[in-house]
Amino acid sequence: MKVLFSPIGSTDPISNYRDGAMLHICRLYKPDKVYLYLSKEMCKYHDMDDRYRKAIEFLERDLKWQCEIEVIRDEEMENVQIFDAFIDSFEAELEKIRQNDQPDEILVNVSSGTPAMKSSLQMISMLGNEMSAIQVSTPLRSSNKHHEDKDTYDLEVQWECNEDNKIGFENRCIVSDAKRLLDRIKKENIEKYISVYDYEAAKILAETLSQTPSEMFQGCLNIAIARNKLDLNFIKSNKKKYSVKSWFPIVKDRDMKEYEYLLAMQVKLERKQYADFIRDITPILYSLSERVLKQYCGISFSDIGEERNGRWRLSRDKLNKLGISLNMHEGDVIYTRYILEIIKKKSSDSNIVSQISAIREVEEKVRNLAAHELVGVTKEWMEKRISFTAEELMDKLFQLAVDAGISISKEDRRIYQKMNEELVRLLYNER
């Protein structure tokens, strides 16, 4: 079933010896049902002579076509220039049509009525997949210079003089490509999602675009999603295919893993996901502390313990051989606190000891509380418990990584911004 929803305007039903937009759409599309929306002013002319319905009936007679006609009288609608009023009113009427008629297609006339009516229907049509917005150009392809006197309108004469009744009349209907405008609006929102690192939301919205984004954009967006999830295997398998090697300046396995972990923490901090940010401290501090232990003290885990069931555990005999005394039990897991204690005993670099100690203090005072207690973690809550800001903590972690042997530049820390800029260019088909 095909339904036409048409506001009625000053050039309906016939004007300047040609169909008005409503009648011309009926002529070309032959809908099964026509809804005529009349504002208070148009109700007056409808009541004078029923001209709008009769014009359709003349067309039915000549084309040997039949349709059902329903008039929607909105006599309270006087402010026909107000856009917002029609959005609500038209959406309500169109929903009734969907419920009552269950049409396969709804045609909406976006050439009749006031500018507010036309633009409202154009906007609504962008959101309805079963809806087609039909524009009807004037015979001269410009605004109508002459309007019939609606108070002395003679439909019989207008019909006899209507040149669109002749064989070979010009089809002036155009299906409005409103989906392009909607795509533009959606792309702006996708760009916003990308700017705040919400790549999953960007992907979901991108999948609703009427014009499918380039395969390059989709592939690169999937890489960004994988990066944010620390799925490094996916990245390694796809970065060459999509020419994004420059997004990954650090590629050595362990270095890359720790660098990407720090970047993901930085993203959480920028997105104000403080609880997740704080909980992430322990794994990276542990990994970097192991590096420091080896680089600054010349001690590996195998020198102080034994690996059992995938975990390194302290050995008192090995510690004694190195002259290290710890307050521990045989077989204790090698936690960061033990590593720090050994570094303090064996390293002469006070700067590196100070760095690890400061981060370890955060782990003790904030991370453990956030991980095990029902607390709301905010920036203020966190910074009340430590002597520096969350951003300074992030700086300390990056600096510790550099001191532990990972070559991370200031530009490398901004790599997500570079990736986002490239994704936006690809979204708009640029490279």
Short mmCIF file of C-alpha atoms in Angstrom, two decimals:
data_model
loop_
_atom_site.label_atom_id
_atom_site.label_comp_id
_atom_site.label_asym_id
_atom_site.label_seq_id
_atom_site.Cartn_x
_atom_site.Cartn_y
_atom_site.Cartn_z
CA MET A 1 0.00 0.00 0.00
CA LYS A 2 1.22 3.46 -0.95
CA VAL A 3 0.07 6.51 1.03
CA LEU A 4 0.57 10.21 0.30
CA PHE A 5 0.70 12.70 3.15
CA SER A 6 0.39 16.22 1.79
CA PRO A 7 0.07 19.60 3.42
CA ILE A 8 -2.01 21.96 1.33
CA GLY A 9 -0.56 25.27 0.21
CA SER A 10 -1.51 28.35 -1.79
CA THR A 11 -0.75 26.79 -5.21
CA ASP A 12 -2.92 23.70 -4.61
CA PRO A 13 -4.73 22.15 -6.30
CA ILE A 14 -3.98 23.91 -9.65
CA SER A 15 -2.05 27.11 -10.29
CA ASN A 16 -0.51 28.85 -13.29
CA TYR A 17 -2.26 26.36 -15.64
CA ARG A 18 -0.44 23.39 -14.10
CA ASP A 19 -0.90 20.92 -11.26
CA GLY A 20 -0.01 22.11 -7.81
CA ALA A 21 2.47 19.85 -6.01
CA MET A 22 -0.18 17.71 -4.28
CA LEU A 23 -2.09 16.96 -7.48
CA HIS A 24 1.10 16.36 -9.51
CA ILE A 25 2.33 13.75 -7.04
CA CYS A 26 -1.07 12.03 -7.24
CA ARG A 27 -0.86 12.08 -11.06
CA LEU A 28 2.60 10.46 -11.13
CA TYR A 29 2.51 8.09 -8.13
CA LYS A 30 -1.19 7.13 -7.97
CA PRO A 31 -1.24 6.47 -4.22
CA ASP A 32 -3.83 4.15 -2.69
CA LYS A 33 -4.70 6.72 -0.05
CA VAL A 34 -4.19 10.48 0.23
CA TYR A 35 -4.11 12.46 3.46
CA LEU A 36 -4.67 16.19 2.99
CA TYR A 37 -3.36 18.25 5.92
CA LEU A 38 -5.17 21.60 6.24
CA SER A 39 -4.14 24.45 8.51
CA LYS A 40 -6.79 26.90 9.72
CA GLU A 41 -6.39 29.09 6.61
CA MET A 42 -6.66 26.15 4.18
CA CYS A 43 -9.71 24.80 6.02
CA LYS A 44 -11.50 28.00 5.02
CA TYR A 45 -10.94 27.37 1.31
CA HIS A 46 -11.73 23.69 1.61
CA ASP A 47 -15.08 24.56 3.19
CA MET A 48 -15.88 27.00 0.38
CA ASP A 49 -15.98 24.41 -2.42
CA ASP A 50 -14.13 21.19 -1.44
CA ARG A 51 -11.61 22.06 -4.18
CA TYR A 52 -8.74 19.87 -3.02
CA ARG A 53 -10.70 16.65 -2.82
CA LYS A 54 -12.64 17.37 -6.02
CA ALA A 55 -9.41 17.97 -7.96
CA ILE A 56 -8.22 14.48 -6.96
CA GLU A 57 -11.60 13.06 -7.99
CA PHE A 58 -11.28 14.70 -11.44
CA LEU A 59 -7.84 13.06 -11.74
CA GLU A 60 -9.25 9.67 -10.66
CA ARG A 61 -11.90 9.95 -13.36
CA ASP A 62 -9.45 10.81 -16.15
CA LEU A 63 -6.77 8.29 -15.16
CA LYS A 64 -9.27 5.55 -14.27
CA TRP A 65 -7.55 5.25 -10.92
CA GLN A 66 -9.06 5.21 -7.47
CA CYS A 67 -7.79 6.25 -4.06
CA GLU A 68 -9.18 6.92 -0.63
CA ILE A 69 -9.05 10.55 0.49
CA GLU A 70 -8.90 11.66 4.09
CA VAL A 71 -8.82 15.28 5.24
CA ILE A 72 -6.93 16.23 8.38
CA ARG A 73 -8.27 19.50 9.73
CA ASP A 74 -5.88 21.28 12.08
CA GLU A 75 -7.93 24.39 12.74
CA GLU A 76 -5.83 25.32 15.76
CA MET A 77 -2.76 25.63 13.55
CA GLU A 78 -2.53 29.37 12.95
CA ASN A 79 1.22 30.01 13.38
CA VAL A 80 2.15 28.23 10.18
CA GLN A 81 5.62 29.77 10.16
CA ILE A 82 6.81 27.98 13.34
CA PHE A 83 9.01 24.96 12.53
CA ASP A 84 8.80 23.17 15.90
CA ALA A 85 4.99 23.07 15.88
CA PHE A 86 4.91 21.03 12.67
CA ILE A 87 7.58 18.56 13.74
CA ASP A 88 5.36 17.38 16.60
CA SER A 89 2.10 17.62 14.67
CA PHE A 90 3.33 15.84 11.53
CA GLU A 91 5.10 13.09 13.46
CA ALA A 92 1.88 12.39 15.36
CA GLU A 93 -0.17 12.22 12.15
CA LEU A 94 2.35 10.01 10.38
CA GLU A 95 2.43 7.62 13.32
CA LYS A 96 -1.37 7.31 13.12
CA ILE A 97 -1.02 6.49 9.43
CA ARG A 98 1.54 3.78 10.19
CA GLN A 99 -0.70 2.26 12.84
CA ASN A 100 -3.98 2.46 10.91
CA ASP A 101 -2.88 1.74 7.33
CA GLN A 102 0.40 -0.14 7.79
CA PRO A 103 1.60 1.15 4.42
CA ASP A 104 4.58 -0.25 2.54
CA GLU A 105 5.57 3.27 1.53
CA ILE A 106 4.68 6.76 2.69
CA LEU A 107 5.14 9.62 0.24
CA VAL A 108 5.39 13.07 1.78
CA ASN A 109 4.89 16.24 -0.22
CA VAL A 110 7.70 18.66 0.62
CA SER A 111 6.68 21.29 -1.95
CA SER A 112 3.26 22.36 -0.67
CA GLY A 113 2.54 24.52 2.35
CA THR A 114 4.65 27.00 4.25
CA PRO A 115 8.47 26.79 4.48
CA ALA A 116 8.07 25.48 8.04
CA MET A 117 5.81 22.67 6.81
CA LYS A 118 8.19 21.72 3.98
CA SER A 119 11.32 21.70 6.10
CA SER A 120 9.62 19.77 8.91
CA LEU A 121 8.55 17.01 6.55
CA GLN A 122 11.98 16.97 4.94
CA MET A 123 13.58 16.43 8.35
CA ILE A 124 11.06 13.75 9.35
CA SER A 125 11.54 11.91 6.07
CA MET A 126 15.25 11.58 6.74
CA LEU A 127 14.50 9.42 9.78
CA GLY A 128 11.88 7.14 8.25
CA ASN A 129 13.16 4.28 6.08
CA GLU A 130 9.73 3.67 4.55
CA MET A 131 9.28 7.36 3.75
CA SER A 132 10.05 9.20 0.48
CA ALA A 133 10.12 12.98 0.29
CA ILE A 134 8.78 14.20 -3.06
CA GLN A 135 9.70 17.62 -4.41
CA VAL A 136 7.74 19.15 -7.30
CA SER A 137 9.42 21.91 -9.24
CA THR A 138 7.40 24.80 -10.69
CA PRO A 139 6.90 24.81 -14.49
CA LEU A 140 9.37 27.71 -14.83
CA ARG A 141 11.89 26.15 -12.37
CA SER A 142 11.55 29.28 -10.24
CA SER A 143 9.11 30.66 -7.69
CA ASN A 144 5.54 31.17 -8.86
CA LYS A 145 5.07 34.79 -9.87
CA HIS A 146 1.28 34.55 -10.03
CA HIS A 147 -1.20 33.09 -7.54
CA GLU A 148 -4.84 32.52 -8.32
CA ASP A 149 -7.41 34.39 -6.27
CA LYS A 150 -8.36 31.69 -3.79
CA ASP A 151 -11.60 33.45 -2.86
CA THR A 152 -12.98 33.35 -6.43
CA TYR A 153 -11.41 30.02 -7.43
CA ASP A 154 -13.25 28.10 -10.19
CA LEU A 155 -12.02 24.51 -10.15
CA GLU A 156 -13.87 23.54 -13.37
CA VAL A 157 -12.13 26.30 -15.33
CA GLN A 158 -8.77 25.50 -13.70
CA TRP A 159 -9.12 21.85 -14.67
CA GLU A 160 -10.00 22.63 -18.29
CA CYS A 161 -6.98 24.95 -18.58
CA ASN A 162 -4.55 22.58 -16.82
CA GLU A 163 -1.76 21.78 -19.29
CA ASP A 164 -0.68 18.78 -17.22
CA ASN A 165 -3.82 17.02 -18.47
CA LYS A 166 -2.32 16.88 -21.97
CA ILE A 167 -0.44 13.86 -23.33
CA GLY A 168 3.31 14.25 -22.92
CA PHE A 169 3.11 16.49 -19.86
CA GLU A 170 6.36 17.09 -18.01
CA ASN A 171 7.13 15.03 -14.92
CA ARG A 172 8.22 17.62 -12.35
CA CYS A 173 8.53 15.21 -9.39
CA ILE A 174 11.90 14.55 -7.83
CA VAL A 175 12.58 12.19 -4.93
CA SER A 176 14.47 14.37 -2.49
CA ASP A 177 17.83 12.88 -1.50
CA ALA A 178 17.37 13.82 2.15
CA LYS A 179 19.46 10.85 3.21
CA ARG A 180 22.59 12.77 2.17
CA LEU A 181 21.80 15.50 4.67
CA LEU A 182 21.14 12.90 7.34
CA ASP A 183 24.44 11.23 6.48
CA ARG A 184 26.18 14.56 6.95
CA ILE A 185 24.61 14.98 10.40
CA LYS A 186 25.53 11.40 11.31
CA LYS A 187 29.11 11.91 10.14
CA GLU A 188 29.45 14.93 12.41
CA ASN A 189 28.33 12.73 15.31
CA ILE A 190 30.70 9.94 14.26
CA GLU A 191 33.49 12.51 14.27
CA LYS A 192 32.53 13.50 17.82
CA TYR A 193 32.58 9.86 18.95
CA ILE A 194 36.03 9.42 17.44
CA SER A 195 37.31 12.58 19.16
CA VAL A 196 36.37 11.10 22.56
CA TYR A 197 37.77 7.64 21.68
CA ASP A 198 34.37 5.93 21.58
CA TYR A 199 35.18 3.87 18.50
CA GLU A 200 32.49 1.26 19.15
CA ALA A 201 29.77 3.92 19.08
CA ALA A 202 31.34 5.42 15.95
CA LYS A 203 31.17 2.03 14.24
CA ILE A 204 27.52 1.45 15.21
CA LEU A 205 26.51 4.85 13.83
CA ALA A 206 28.65 4.43 10.70
CA GLU A 207 26.73 1.25 9.91
CA THR A 208 23.50 3.30 9.64
CA LEU A 209 24.83 5.63 6.92
CA SER A 210 22.87 5.37 3.67
CA GLN A 211 26.13 5.58 1.73
CA THR A 212 28.47 2.94 3.11
CA PRO A 213 31.82 4.38 4.27
CA SER A 214 34.94 3.34 2.42
CA GLU A 215 36.43 -0.07 3.14
CA MET A 216 39.59 1.77 4.24
CA PHE A 217 37.65 3.74 6.88
CA GLN A 218 35.92 0.64 8.18
CA GLY A 219 39.18 -1.30 8.38
CA CYS A 220 41.01 1.52 10.14
CA LEU A 221 38.14 2.00 12.58
CA ASN A 222 38.32 -1.71 13.44
CA ILE A 223 42.03 -1.26 14.13
CA ALA A 224 41.24 1.66 16.46
CA ILE A 225 38.69 -0.52 18.29
CA ALA A 226 41.26 -3.32 18.60
CA ARG A 227 43.88 -0.86 19.84
CA ASN A 228 41.60 0.43 22.57
CA LYS A 229 40.99 -3.19 23.64
CA LEU A 230 44.73 -3.97 23.50
CA ASP A 231 44.11 -6.63 20.86
CA LEU A 232 47.65 -6.46 19.52
CA ASN A 233 47.35 -9.65 17.44
CA PHE A 234 44.57 -8.06 15.38
CA ILE A 235 46.68 -4.93 14.92
CA LYS A 236 49.73 -6.88 13.77
CA SER A 237 47.61 -8.82 11.28
CA ASN A 238 45.92 -5.77 9.74
CA LYS A 239 48.14 -2.69 10.04
CA LYS A 240 50.02 -3.39 6.80
CA LYS A 241 46.81 -4.00 4.84
CA TYR A 242 45.44 -0.60 5.80
CA SER A 243 48.74 1.30 5.62
CA VAL A 244 48.67 2.43 9.25
CA LYS A 245 52.20 1.47 10.28
CA SER A 246 52.81 5.10 11.25
CA TRP A 247 50.13 4.73 13.95
CA PHE A 248 52.37 2.24 15.74
CA PRO A 249 55.81 3.75 16.32
CA ILE A 250 56.79 1.05 18.82
CA VAL A 251 56.63 -2.52 17.50
CA LYS A 252 58.98 -4.61 19.63
CA ASP A 253 56.73 -7.11 21.40
CA ARG A 254 57.10 -6.23 25.07
CA ASP A 255 57.76 -2.54 24.42
CA MET A 256 54.64 -2.33 22.28
CA LYS A 257 52.52 -4.11 24.86
CA GLU A 258 53.53 -1.74 27.65
CA TYR A 259 53.36 1.36 25.42
CA GLU A 260 49.86 0.51 24.20
CA TYR A 261 48.77 -0.23 27.77
CA LEU A 262 49.93 3.22 28.85
CA LEU A 263 48.11 4.83 25.90
CA ALA A 264 44.91 3.00 26.87
CA MET A 265 45.30 4.33 30.43
CA GLN A 266 45.77 7.83 29.05
CA VAL A 267 42.53 7.49 27.08
CA LYS A 268 40.66 6.39 30.22
CA LEU A 269 42.02 9.41 32.04
CA GLU A 270 40.89 11.77 29.26
CA ARG A 271 37.45 10.13 29.26
CA LYS A 272 37.30 10.62 33.06
CA GLN A 273 37.06 6.88 33.69
CA TYR A 274 38.99 7.29 36.92
CA ALA A 275 38.10 3.96 38.54
CA ASP A 276 39.35 2.00 35.53
CA PHE A 277 42.38 4.25 35.27
CA ILE A 278 43.36 3.66 38.90
CA ARG A 279 42.83 -0.11 38.70
CA ASP A 280 45.18 -0.27 35.71
CA ILE A 281 48.14 0.97 37.75
CA THR A 282 49.11 -2.38 39.30
CA PRO A 283 49.83 -4.40 36.10
CA ILE A 284 51.91 -1.69 34.42
CA LEU A 285 53.82 -0.78 37.59
CA TYR A 286 54.64 -4.46 38.11
CA SER A 287 55.88 -4.88 34.53
CA LEU A 288 57.97 -1.69 34.55
CA SER A 289 59.39 -2.48 38.00
CA GLU A 290 60.65 -5.80 36.67
CA ARG A 291 62.44 -3.90 33.89
CA VAL A 292 63.98 -1.46 36.37
CA LEU A 293 65.13 -4.31 38.62
CA LYS A 294 67.06 -5.84 35.73
CA GLN A 295 68.34 -2.60 34.19
CA TYR A 296 69.35 -0.72 37.34
CA CYS A 297 70.20 -3.62 39.66
CA GLY A 298 71.22 -6.36 37.23
CA ILE A 299 68.71 -8.73 38.84
CA SER A 300 66.19 -10.89 37.02
CA PHE A 301 63.25 -12.71 38.57
CA SER A 302 65.12 -15.98 38.04
CA ASP A 303 67.86 -14.61 40.32
CA ILE A 304 65.48 -14.16 43.27
CA GLY A 305 62.81 -16.77 42.76
CA GLU A 306 61.32 -19.66 40.87
CA GLU A 307 58.39 -19.81 38.44
CA ARG A 308 55.58 -22.12 39.52
CA ASN A 309 52.17 -22.40 37.82
CA GLY A 310 52.83 -19.28 35.77
CA ARG A 311 53.80 -17.07 38.74
CA TRP A 312 57.18 -16.06 40.07
CA ARG A 313 57.72 -16.84 43.77
CA LEU A 314 60.50 -15.72 46.08
CA SER A 315 63.29 -18.05 47.10
CA ARG A 316 65.03 -17.29 50.40
CA ASP A 317 68.15 -19.21 49.32
CA LYS A 318 68.53 -17.12 46.14
CA LEU A 319 67.93 -13.89 48.05
CA ASN A 320 70.55 -14.88 50.64
CA LYS A 321 73.10 -15.56 47.89
CA LEU A 322 72.56 -11.95 46.69
CA GLY A 323 72.80 -10.65 50.23
CA ILE A 324 69.20 -9.46 50.19
CA SER A 325 67.10 -9.63 53.33
CA LEU A 326 63.32 -9.25 52.99
CA ASN A 327 60.42 -9.53 55.41
CA MET A 328 58.77 -12.38 53.50
CA HIS A 329 57.75 -16.03 53.60
CA GLU A 330 59.24 -18.71 51.43
CA GLY A 331 57.30 -18.98 48.20
CA ASP A 332 55.60 -15.59 48.44
CA VAL A 333 54.55 -14.21 45.04
CA ILE A 334 56.97 -11.57 43.77
CA TYR A 335 54.74 -8.52 44.22
CA THR A 336 55.69 -4.94 43.37
CA ARG A 337 56.35 -4.12 47.02
CA TYR A 338 59.12 -6.75 47.14
CA ILE A 339 60.60 -5.53 43.85
CA LEU A 340 60.66 -1.96 45.16
CA GLU A 341 62.32 -3.04 48.39
CA ILE A 342 65.08 -4.84 46.45
CA ILE A 343 65.55 -1.83 44.14
CA LYS A 344 65.96 0.42 47.19
CA LYS A 345 68.63 -1.93 48.55
CA LYS A 346 70.52 -2.50 45.30
CA SER A 347 70.14 0.62 43.14
CA SER A 348 72.24 3.76 43.58
CA ASP A 349 69.88 5.79 41.34
CA SER A 350 67.80 7.82 43.75
CA ASN A 351 65.65 9.26 40.94
CA ILE A 352 64.38 5.88 39.75
CA VAL A 353 63.73 4.80 43.36
CA SER A 354 61.77 8.00 43.95
CA GLN A 355 59.66 7.48 40.81
CA ILE A 356 58.66 3.91 41.63
CA SER A 357 58.04 4.81 45.27
CA ALA A 358 55.66 7.63 44.30
CA ILE A 359 53.64 5.40 41.98
CA ARG A 360 53.67 2.55 44.51
CA GLU A 361 52.25 4.96 47.09
CA VAL A 362 49.31 5.65 44.78
CA GLU A 363 48.76 1.92 44.44
CA GLU A 364 48.66 1.52 48.21
CA LYS A 365 46.54 4.57 49.06
CA VAL A 366 44.15 4.72 46.14
CA ARG A 367 44.25 1.74 43.80
CA ASN A 368 43.71 -0.96 46.43
CA LEU A 369 40.86 1.01 48.01
CA ALA A 370 39.18 1.60 44.64
CA ALA A 371 39.56 -2.05 43.68
CA HIS A 372 38.19 -3.56 46.89
CA GLU A 373 35.77 -1.03 48.37
CA LEU A 374 32.38 0.32 47.20
CA VAL A 375 33.58 3.83 46.52
CA GLY A 376 32.87 6.35 43.80
CA VAL A 377 36.17 7.27 42.20
CA THR A 378 36.34 10.88 41.03
CA LYS A 379 39.29 13.06 40.20
CA GLU A 380 38.78 14.98 43.45
CA TRP A 381 38.48 11.77 45.54
CA MET A 382 41.71 10.48 44.06
CA GLU A 383 43.71 13.69 44.36
CA LYS A 384 42.76 14.13 48.04
CA ARG A 385 44.67 10.94 48.76
CA ILE A 386 47.84 11.57 46.77
CA SER A 387 50.24 14.50 46.51
CA PHE A 388 49.91 15.11 42.75
CA THR A 389 47.24 15.22 40.04
CA ALA A 390 46.01 12.33 37.94
CA GLU A 391 47.70 13.89 34.89
CA GLU A 392 50.99 14.08 36.79
CA LEU A 393 50.60 10.41 37.71
CA MET A 394 50.22 9.61 34.00
CA ASP A 395 53.38 11.61 33.27
CA LYS A 396 55.24 9.67 35.96
CA LEU A 397 54.20 6.35 34.44
CA PHE A 398 55.36 7.38 30.96
CA GLN A 399 58.63 8.69 32.40
CA LEU A 400 59.18 5.44 34.29
CA ALA A 401 58.64 3.55 31.02
CA VAL A 402 61.25 5.72 29.30
CA ASP A 403 63.72 5.25 32.16
CA ALA A 404 63.07 1.51 32.01
CA GLY A 405 64.22 1.45 28.40
CA ILE A 406 61.17 2.10 26.18
CA SER A 407 61.78 4.89 23.62
CA ILE A 408 58.56 6.92 23.93
CA SER A 409 58.65 10.50 22.61
CA LYS A 410 56.19 13.30 23.35
CA GLU A 411 54.80 12.80 19.84
CA ASP A 412 54.30 9.10 20.55
CA ARG A 413 52.05 10.03 23.45
CA ARG A 414 49.80 11.92 21.02
CA ILE A 415 49.43 9.01 18.61
CA TYR A 416 45.73 8.53 19.38
CA GLN A 417 45.10 12.12 18.26
CA LYS A 418 46.99 11.42 15.03
CA MET A 419 44.95 8.25 14.53
CA ASN A 420 41.69 10.14 15.17
CA GLU A 421 42.59 12.86 12.66
CA GLU A 422 43.28 10.21 10.04
CA LEU A 423 40.00 8.41 10.78
CA VAL A 424 38.05 11.65 10.32
CA ARG A 425 39.76 12.28 6.98
CA LEU A 426 38.85 8.77 5.86
CA LEU A 427 35.27 9.27 7.02
CA TYR A 428 34.97 12.17 4.60
CA ASN A 429 36.80 10.17 1.90
CA GLU A 430 40.11 11.97 2.23
CA ARG A 431 43.56 10.49 2.79
#
